[in-house]
Short mmCIF file of C-alpha atoms in Angstrom, two decimals:
data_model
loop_
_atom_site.label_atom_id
_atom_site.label_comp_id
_atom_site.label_asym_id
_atom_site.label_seq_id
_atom_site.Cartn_x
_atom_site.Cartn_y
_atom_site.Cartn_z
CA UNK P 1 -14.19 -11.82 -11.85
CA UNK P 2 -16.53 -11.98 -15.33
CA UNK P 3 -15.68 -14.39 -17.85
CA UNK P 4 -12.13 -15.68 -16.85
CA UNK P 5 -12.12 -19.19 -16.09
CA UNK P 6 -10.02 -19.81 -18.85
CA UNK P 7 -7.63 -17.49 -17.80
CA UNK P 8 -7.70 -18.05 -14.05
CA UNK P 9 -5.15 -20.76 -14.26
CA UNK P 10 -2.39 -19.13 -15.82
CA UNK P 11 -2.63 -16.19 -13.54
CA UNK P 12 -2.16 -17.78 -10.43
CA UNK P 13 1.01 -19.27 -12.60
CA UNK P 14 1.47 -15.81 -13.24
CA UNK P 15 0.92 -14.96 -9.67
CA UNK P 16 3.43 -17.28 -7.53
CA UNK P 17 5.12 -15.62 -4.91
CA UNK P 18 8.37 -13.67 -6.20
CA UNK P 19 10.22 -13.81 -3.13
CA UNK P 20 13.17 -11.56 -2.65
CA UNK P 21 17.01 -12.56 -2.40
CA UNK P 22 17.69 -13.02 1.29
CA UNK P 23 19.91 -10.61 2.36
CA UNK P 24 21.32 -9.09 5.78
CA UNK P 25 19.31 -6.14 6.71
CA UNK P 26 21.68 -2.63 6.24
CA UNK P 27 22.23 -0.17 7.96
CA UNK P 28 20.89 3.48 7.56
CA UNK P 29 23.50 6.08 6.33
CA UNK P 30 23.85 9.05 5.62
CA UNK P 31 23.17 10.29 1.99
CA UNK P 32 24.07 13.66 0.51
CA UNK P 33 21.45 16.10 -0.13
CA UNK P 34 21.27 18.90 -2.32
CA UNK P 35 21.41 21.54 0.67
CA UNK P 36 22.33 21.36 3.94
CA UNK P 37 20.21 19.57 5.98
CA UNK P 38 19.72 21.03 9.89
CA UNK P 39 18.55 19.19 12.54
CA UNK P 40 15.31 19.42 14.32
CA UNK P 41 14.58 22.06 16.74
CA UNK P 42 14.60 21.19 20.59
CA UNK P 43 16.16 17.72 20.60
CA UNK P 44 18.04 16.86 23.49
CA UNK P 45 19.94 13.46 24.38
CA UNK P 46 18.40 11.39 27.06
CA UNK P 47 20.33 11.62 30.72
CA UNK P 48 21.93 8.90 32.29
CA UNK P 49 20.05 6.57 35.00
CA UNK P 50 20.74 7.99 38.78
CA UNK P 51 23.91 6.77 39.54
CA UNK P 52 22.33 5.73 43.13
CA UNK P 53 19.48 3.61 41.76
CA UNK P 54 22.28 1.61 39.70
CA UNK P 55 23.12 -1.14 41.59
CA UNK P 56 18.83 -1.86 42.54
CA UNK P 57 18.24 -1.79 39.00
CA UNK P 58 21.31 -4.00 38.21
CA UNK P 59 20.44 -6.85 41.02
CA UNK P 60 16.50 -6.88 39.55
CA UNK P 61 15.80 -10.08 38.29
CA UNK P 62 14.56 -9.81 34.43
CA UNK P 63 10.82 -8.82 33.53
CA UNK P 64 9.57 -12.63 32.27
CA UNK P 65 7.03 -10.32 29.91
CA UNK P 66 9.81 -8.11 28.67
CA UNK P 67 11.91 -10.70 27.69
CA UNK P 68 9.16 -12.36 25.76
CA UNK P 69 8.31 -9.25 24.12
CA UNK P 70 11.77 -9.01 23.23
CA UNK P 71 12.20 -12.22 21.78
CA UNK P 72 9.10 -11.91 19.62
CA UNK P 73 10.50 -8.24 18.36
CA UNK P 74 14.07 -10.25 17.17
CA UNK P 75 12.04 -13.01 15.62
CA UNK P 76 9.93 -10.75 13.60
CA UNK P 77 13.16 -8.81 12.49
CA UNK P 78 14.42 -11.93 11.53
CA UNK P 79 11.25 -12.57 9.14
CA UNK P 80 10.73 -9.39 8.24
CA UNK P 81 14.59 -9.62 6.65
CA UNK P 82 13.32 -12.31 4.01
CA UNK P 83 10.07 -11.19 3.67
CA UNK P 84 9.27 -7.06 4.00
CA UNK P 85 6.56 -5.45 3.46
CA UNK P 86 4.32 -4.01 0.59
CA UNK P 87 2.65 -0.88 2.56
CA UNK P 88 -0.63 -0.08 0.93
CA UNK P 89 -0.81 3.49 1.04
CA UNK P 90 1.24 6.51 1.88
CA UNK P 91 0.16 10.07 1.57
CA UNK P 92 3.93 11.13 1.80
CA UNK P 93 3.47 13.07 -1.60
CA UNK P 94 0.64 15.67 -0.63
CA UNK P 95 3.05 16.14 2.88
CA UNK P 96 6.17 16.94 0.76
CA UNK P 97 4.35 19.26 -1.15
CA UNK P 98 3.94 21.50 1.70
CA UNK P 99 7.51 21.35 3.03
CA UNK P 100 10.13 24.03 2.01
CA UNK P 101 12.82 21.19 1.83
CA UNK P 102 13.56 17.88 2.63
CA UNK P 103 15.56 14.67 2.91
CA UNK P 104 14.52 11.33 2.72
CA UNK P 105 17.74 9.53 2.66
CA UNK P 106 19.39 11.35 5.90
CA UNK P 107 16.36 11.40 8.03
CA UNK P 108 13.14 13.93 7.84
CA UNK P 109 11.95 14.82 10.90
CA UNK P 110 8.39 16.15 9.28
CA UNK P 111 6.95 13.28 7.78
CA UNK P 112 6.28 9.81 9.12
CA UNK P 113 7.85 7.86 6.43
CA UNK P 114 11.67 8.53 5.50
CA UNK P 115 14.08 5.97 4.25
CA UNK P 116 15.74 5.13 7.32
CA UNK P 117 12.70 4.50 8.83
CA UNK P 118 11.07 2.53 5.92
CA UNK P 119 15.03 0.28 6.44
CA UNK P 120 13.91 -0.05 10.62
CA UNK P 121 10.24 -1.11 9.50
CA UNK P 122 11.72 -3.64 6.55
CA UNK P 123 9.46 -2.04 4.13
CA UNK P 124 10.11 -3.12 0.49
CA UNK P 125 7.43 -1.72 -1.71
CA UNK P 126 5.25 1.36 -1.03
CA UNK P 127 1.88 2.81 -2.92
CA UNK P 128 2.66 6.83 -2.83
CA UNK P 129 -1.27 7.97 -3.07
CA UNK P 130 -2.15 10.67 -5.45
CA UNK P 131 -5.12 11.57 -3.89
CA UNK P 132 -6.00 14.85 -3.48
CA UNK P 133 -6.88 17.13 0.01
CA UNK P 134 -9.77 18.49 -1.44
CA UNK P 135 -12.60 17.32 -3.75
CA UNK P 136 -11.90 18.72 -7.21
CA UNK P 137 -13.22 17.91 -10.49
CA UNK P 138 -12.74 18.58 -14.46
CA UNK P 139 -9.56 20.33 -14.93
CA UNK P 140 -8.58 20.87 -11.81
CA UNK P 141 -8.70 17.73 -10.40
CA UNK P 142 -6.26 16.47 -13.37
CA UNK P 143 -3.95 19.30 -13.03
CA UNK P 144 -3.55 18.60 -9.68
CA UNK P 145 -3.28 15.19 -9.77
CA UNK P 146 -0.69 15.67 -12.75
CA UNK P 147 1.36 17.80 -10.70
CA UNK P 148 1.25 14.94 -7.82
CA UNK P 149 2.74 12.78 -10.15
CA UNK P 150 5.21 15.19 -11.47
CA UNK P 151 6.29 16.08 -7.55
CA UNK P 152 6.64 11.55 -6.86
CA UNK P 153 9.07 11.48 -9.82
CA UNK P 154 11.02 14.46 -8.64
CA UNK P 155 11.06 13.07 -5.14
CA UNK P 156 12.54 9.34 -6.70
CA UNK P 157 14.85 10.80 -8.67
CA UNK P 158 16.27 12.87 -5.91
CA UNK P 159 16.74 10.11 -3.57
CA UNK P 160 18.43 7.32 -6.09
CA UNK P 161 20.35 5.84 -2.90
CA UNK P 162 17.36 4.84 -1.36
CA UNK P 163 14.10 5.02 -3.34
CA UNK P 164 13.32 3.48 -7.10
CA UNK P 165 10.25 4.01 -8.73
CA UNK P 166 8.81 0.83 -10.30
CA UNK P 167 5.72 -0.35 -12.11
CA UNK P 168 5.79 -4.36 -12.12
CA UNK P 169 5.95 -6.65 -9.98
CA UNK P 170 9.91 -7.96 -10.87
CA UNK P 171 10.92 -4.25 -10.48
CA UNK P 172 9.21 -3.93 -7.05
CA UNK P 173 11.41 -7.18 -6.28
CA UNK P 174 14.60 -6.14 -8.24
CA UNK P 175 14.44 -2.56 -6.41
CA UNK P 176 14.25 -4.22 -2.68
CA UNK P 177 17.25 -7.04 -4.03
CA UNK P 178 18.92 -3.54 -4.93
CA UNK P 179 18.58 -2.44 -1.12
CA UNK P 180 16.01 -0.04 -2.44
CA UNK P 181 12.27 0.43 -1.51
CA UNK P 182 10.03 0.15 -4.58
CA UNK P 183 7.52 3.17 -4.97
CA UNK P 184 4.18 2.09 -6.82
CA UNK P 185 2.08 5.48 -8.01
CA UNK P 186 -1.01 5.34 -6.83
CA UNK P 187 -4.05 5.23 -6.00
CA UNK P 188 -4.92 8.45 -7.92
CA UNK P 189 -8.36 9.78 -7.33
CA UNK P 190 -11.25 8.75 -10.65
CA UNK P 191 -11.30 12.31 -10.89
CA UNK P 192 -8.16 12.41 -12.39
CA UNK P 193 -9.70 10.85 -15.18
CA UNK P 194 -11.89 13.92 -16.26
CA UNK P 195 -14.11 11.37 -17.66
CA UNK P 196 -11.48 10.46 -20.28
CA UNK P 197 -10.22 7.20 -21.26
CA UNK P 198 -7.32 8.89 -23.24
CA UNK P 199 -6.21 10.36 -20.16
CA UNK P 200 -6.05 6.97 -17.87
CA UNK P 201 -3.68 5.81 -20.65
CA UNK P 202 -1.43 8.82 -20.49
CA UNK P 203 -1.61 8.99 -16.39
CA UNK P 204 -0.69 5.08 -17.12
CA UNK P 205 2.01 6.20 -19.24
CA UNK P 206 3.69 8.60 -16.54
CA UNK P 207 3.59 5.43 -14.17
CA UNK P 208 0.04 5.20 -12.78
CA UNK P 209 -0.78 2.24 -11.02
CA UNK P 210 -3.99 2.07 -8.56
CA UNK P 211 -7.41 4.15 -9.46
CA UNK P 212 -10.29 4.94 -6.41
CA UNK P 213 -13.14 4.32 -8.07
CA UNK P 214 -15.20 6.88 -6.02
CA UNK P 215 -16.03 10.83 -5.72
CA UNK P 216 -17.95 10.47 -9.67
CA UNK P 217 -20.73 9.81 -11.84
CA UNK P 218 -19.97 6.69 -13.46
CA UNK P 219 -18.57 4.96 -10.09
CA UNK P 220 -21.46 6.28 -6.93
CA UNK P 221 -23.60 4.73 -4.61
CA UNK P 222 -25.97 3.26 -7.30
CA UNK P 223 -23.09 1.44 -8.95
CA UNK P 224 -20.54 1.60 -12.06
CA UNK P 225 -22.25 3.04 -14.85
CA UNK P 226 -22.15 1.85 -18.86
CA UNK P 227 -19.00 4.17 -18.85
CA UNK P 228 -17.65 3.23 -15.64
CA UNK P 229 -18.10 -1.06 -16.66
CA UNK P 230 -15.89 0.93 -19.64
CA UNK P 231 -13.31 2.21 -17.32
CA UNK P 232 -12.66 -1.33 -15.28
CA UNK P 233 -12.42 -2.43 -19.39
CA UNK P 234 -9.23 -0.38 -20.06
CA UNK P 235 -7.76 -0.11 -16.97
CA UNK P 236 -7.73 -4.01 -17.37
CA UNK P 237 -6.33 -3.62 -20.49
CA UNK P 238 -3.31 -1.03 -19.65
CA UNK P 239 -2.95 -2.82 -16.54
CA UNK P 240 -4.09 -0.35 -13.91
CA UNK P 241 -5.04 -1.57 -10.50
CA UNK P 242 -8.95 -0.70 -9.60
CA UNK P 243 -8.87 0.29 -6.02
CA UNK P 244 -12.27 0.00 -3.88
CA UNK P 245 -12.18 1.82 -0.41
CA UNK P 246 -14.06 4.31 0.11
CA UNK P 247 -16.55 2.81 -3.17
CA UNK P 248 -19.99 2.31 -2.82
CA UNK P 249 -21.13 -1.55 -2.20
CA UNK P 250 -22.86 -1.55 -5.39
CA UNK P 251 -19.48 -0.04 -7.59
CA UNK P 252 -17.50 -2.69 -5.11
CA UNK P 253 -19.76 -5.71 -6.07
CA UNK P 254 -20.03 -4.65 -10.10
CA UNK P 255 -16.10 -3.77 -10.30
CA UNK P 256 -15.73 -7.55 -8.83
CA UNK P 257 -18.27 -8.56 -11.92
CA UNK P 258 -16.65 -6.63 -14.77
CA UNK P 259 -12.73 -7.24 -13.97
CA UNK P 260 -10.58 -9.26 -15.30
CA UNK P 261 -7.64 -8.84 -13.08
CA UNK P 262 -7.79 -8.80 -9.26
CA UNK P 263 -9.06 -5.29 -7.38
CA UNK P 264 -7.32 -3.76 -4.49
CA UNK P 265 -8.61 -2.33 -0.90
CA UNK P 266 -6.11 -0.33 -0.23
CA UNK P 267 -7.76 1.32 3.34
CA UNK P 268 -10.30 -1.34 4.33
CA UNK P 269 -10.22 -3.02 7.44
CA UNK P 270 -13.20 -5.03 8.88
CA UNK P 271 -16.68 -3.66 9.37
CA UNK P 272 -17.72 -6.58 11.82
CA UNK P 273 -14.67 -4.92 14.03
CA UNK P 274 -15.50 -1.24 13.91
CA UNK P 275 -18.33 0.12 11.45
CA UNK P 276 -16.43 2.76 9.95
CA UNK P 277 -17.63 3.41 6.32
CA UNK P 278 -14.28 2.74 4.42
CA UNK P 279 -14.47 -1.32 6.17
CA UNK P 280 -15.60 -4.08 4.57
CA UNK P 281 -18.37 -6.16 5.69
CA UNK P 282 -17.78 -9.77 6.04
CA UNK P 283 -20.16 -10.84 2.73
CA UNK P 284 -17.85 -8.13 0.82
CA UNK P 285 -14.81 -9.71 2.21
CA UNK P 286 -16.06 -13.08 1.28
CA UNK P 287 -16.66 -11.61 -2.51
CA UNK P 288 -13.20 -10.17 -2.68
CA UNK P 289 -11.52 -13.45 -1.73
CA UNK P 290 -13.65 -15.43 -4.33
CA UNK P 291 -13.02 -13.09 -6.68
CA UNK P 292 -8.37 -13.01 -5.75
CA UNK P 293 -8.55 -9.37 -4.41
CA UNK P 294 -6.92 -8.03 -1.55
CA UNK P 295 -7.80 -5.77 1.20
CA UNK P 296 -5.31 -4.23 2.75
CA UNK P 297 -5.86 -3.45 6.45
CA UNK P 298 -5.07 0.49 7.56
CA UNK P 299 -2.71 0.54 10.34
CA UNK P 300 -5.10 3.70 11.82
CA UNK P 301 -7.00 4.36 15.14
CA UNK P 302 -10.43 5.24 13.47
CA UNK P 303 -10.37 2.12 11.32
CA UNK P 304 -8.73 -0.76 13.33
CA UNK P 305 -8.36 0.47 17.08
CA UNK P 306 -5.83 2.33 19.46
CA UNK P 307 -3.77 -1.09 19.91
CA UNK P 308 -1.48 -3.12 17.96
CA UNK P 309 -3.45 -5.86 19.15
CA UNK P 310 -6.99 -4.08 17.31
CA UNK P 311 -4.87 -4.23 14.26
CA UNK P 312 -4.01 -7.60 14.63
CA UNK P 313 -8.09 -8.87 15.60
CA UNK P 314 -8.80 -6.97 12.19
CA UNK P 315 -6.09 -9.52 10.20
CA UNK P 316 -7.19 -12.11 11.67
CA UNK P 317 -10.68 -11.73 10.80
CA UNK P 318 -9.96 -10.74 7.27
CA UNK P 319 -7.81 -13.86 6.93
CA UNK P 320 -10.57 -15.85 8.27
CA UNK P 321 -13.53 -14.25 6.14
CA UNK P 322 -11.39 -13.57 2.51
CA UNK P 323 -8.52 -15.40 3.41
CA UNK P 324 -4.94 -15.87 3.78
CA UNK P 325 -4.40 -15.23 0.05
CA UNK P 326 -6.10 -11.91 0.73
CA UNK P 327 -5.21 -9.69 3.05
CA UNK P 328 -2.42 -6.76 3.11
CA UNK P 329 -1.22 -4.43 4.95
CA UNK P 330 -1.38 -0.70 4.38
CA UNK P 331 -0.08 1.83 6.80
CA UNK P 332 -1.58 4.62 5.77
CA UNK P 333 1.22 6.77 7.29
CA UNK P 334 1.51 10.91 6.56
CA UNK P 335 -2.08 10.80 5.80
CA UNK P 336 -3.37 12.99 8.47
CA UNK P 337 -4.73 9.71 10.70
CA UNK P 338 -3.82 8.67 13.73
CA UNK P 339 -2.11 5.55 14.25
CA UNK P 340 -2.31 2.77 16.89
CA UNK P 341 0.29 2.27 19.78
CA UNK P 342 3.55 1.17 18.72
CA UNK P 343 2.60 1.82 15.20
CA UNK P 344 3.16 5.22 15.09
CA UNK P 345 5.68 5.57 11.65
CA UNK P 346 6.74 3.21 9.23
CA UNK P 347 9.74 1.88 11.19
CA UNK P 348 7.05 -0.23 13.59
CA UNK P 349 6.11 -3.41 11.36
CA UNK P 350 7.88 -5.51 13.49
CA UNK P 351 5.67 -4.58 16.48
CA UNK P 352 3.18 -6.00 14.10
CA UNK P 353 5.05 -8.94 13.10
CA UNK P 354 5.48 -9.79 16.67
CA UNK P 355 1.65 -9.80 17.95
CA UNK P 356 0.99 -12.10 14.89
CA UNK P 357 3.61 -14.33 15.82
CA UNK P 358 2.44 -14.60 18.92
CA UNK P 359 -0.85 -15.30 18.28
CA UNK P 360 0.73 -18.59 15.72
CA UNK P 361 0.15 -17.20 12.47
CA UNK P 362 2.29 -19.45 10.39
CA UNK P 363 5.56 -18.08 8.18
CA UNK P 364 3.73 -18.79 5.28
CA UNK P 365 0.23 -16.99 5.76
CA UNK P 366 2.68 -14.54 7.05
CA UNK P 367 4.76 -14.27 4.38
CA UNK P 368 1.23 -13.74 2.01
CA UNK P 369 0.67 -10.98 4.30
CA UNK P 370 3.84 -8.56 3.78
CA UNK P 371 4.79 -9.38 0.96
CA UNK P 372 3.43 -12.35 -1.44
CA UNK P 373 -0.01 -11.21 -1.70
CA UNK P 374 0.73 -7.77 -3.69
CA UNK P 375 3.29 -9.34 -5.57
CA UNK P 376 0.51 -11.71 -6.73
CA UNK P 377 -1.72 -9.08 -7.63
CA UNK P 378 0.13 -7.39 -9.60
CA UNK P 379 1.60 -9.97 -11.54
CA UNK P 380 -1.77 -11.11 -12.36
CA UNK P 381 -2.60 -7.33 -13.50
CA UNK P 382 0.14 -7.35 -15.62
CA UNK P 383 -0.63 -10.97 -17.09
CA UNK P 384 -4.12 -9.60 -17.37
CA UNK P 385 -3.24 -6.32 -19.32
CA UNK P 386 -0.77 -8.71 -21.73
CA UNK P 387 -4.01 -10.66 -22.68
CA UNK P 388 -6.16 -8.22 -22.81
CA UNK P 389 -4.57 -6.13 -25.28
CA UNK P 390 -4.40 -8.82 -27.67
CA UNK P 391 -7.93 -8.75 -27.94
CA UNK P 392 -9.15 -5.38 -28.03
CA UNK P 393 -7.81 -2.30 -29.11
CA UNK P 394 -7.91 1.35 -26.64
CA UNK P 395 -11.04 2.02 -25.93
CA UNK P 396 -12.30 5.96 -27.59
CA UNK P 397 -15.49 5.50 -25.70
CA UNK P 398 -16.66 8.96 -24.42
CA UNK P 399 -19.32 9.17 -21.37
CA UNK P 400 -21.29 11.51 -23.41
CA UNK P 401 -21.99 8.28 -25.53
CA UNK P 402 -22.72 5.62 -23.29
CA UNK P 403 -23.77 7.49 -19.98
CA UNK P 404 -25.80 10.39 -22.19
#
């Protein structure tokens, strides 16, 4: 990050790790909805074991493996109870938008991602994307995305029991000490923007969060341009989160130059691992960790592998390249990817937990991992934004003006 030396101190001050009140893990229950929910189509219960293969199965001696897997699966509860996680990335809102009703608090059967689920999984804080299904731009693309945002805050408000929506990072901690799961807004798309700075204020204003800088002119292949170096400016100052993956290496390494607070990856895994375009190569990696940011590893099959254990290689090597201060976890969930092996909805963390106990990652690096590491980052956005509005008013610039 450009120019902050003398600010680098007090945010990581600002950035110590805000750990949640431990608490016994609840229960899911049932919460009232504003129609009737009725269950799924075609469920059935399981049958009962053949009452002839009982007493073989009951003289087996115990699976050595099993019960190791086992044990690992109650140890990771156990962590997971003090320290949940901070999921990346959900595209639960575009999904919602196409369902005729739901309910997240007694169970929904069409999405990945519900609240009882999100309690199984120990999830405390989520980023509900904005991103759109299909490239738009001018008008549209901030109609839609303001209609995104408008559907998120419906969504939050309709499931109080379970769900608070939160913009710092002692309301993501307050909400989970609540027994609720923090929902961050964002990333949004830069289209969004409509090349305005007056309207990243106002999307800031309605709860914004996290901004892709990718998919327009002044943030492409060849780099941020004068007005995109402007963007990074005031989304630093209104304390906006710039978000990298999918960005061109040249917009990823300038972003890294011109912020001031720390940048988010909120899909990047590692390209050393599997080349896919949205991964990080290890020099990148190496440049985010210098520079505090955080790449949060997708929990998908066509970034990270078909395994839990794929997953794992990929946080191990980002911890090793950027790391333990920066790495995440993002699980991508309801976004039309497939998922990994016993990571197939946000109930599985522990699954996750487990394999990275195994392989001895300590409780602390571990503890970075779910949760520490985003409450970090944000704090240090926020501290960031606080400063930076003491020096410099909101920016009018227009990309007429400095982009011609």
């Amino acid at each position: 990050m450009a120019d902050l030396q003398d600010e680098l101190q007090a945010t990581a001050e600002a950035g110590r790790l805000d750990a949640p009140a431990k608490r016994k893990p609840k229960p899911s229950h049932r919460f009232g909805a504003a129609e009737p929910v009725a269950p799924p189509d075609g469920t059935a219960e399981r049958g009962t074991a053949d009452a002839a293969r009982a007493p073989e199965a009951a003289g087996r001696l115990a699976d050595p493996e099993g019960a190791e897997q086992s044990d690992g699966l109650e140890e990771a509860h156990a962590f997971l109870a003090d320290h949940p996680v901070a999921d990346g990335y959900s595209g639960l809102p575009w999904v919602l938008r196409h369902l005729p009703w739901y309910d997240l608090e007694l169970g929904e059967s069409g999405v990945d991602t519900d609240v009882p689920r999100m309690r199984e999984g120990h999830i405390g804080a989520l980023f509900w994307s904005l991103h759109l299904s299909e490239p738009l731009t001018g008008d549209r693309a901030v109609g839609a995305t303001l209609e995104q945002l408008d559907l998120v805050h419906k969504a939050v408000h309709a499931h109080p029991a379970g769900l608070r929506l939160v913009r710092t990072a002692s309301e993501v901690t307050d909400a989970h000490n609540c027994g609720r799961v923090a929902i961050l807004l964002g990333p949004a798309g830069a289209p969004a923007l409509g090349d305005s700075l007056a309207i990243l204020r106002a999307l800031h204003a309605l709860g914004l969060k996290a901004l892709t800088l990718a998919g327009v002119s002044w943030a492409s292949e060849a780099g941020l341009s004068r007005f995109g170096e402007e963007v990074v400016r005031e989304m630093n100052r209104v304390g906006v989160l710039a978000d990298l993956s999918g960005a061109g290496e040249q917009t990823i390494r300038r972003t890294l130059a011109v912020s001031r607070a720390p940048v988010l990856c909120t899909r990047s895994a590692a390209h050393a691992l599997r080349p896919h375009p949205a991964n990080l190569t290890d020099d990148l990696l190496a440049a985010l960790g210098e520079a505090h940011g955080l790449c949060m590893v997708p929990l998908t099959a066509e970034q990270t592998g078909p395994s839990v254990r794929d997953v794992a290689d990929h946080l191990d090597h980002v911890r090793s390249i950027a790391g333990p201060k920066s790495v995440g976890l993002s699980g991508t969930y309801d976004s039309g990817a497939a998922h990994p092996e016993d990571l197939t909805d946000a109930s599985c963390y522990p699954h996750l937990v487990a394999e990275l106990l195994h392989r001895g990652w300590s409780h602390d690096d571990l503890a970075l991992l779910t949760w520490g590491n985003v409450q970090r980052v944000l704090r240090s956005a926020d501290f960031t934004a606080r400063a930076a509005r003491d020096r410099r008013e909101a920016s009018t610039a227009r990309i007429a003006d400095l982009d011609g």
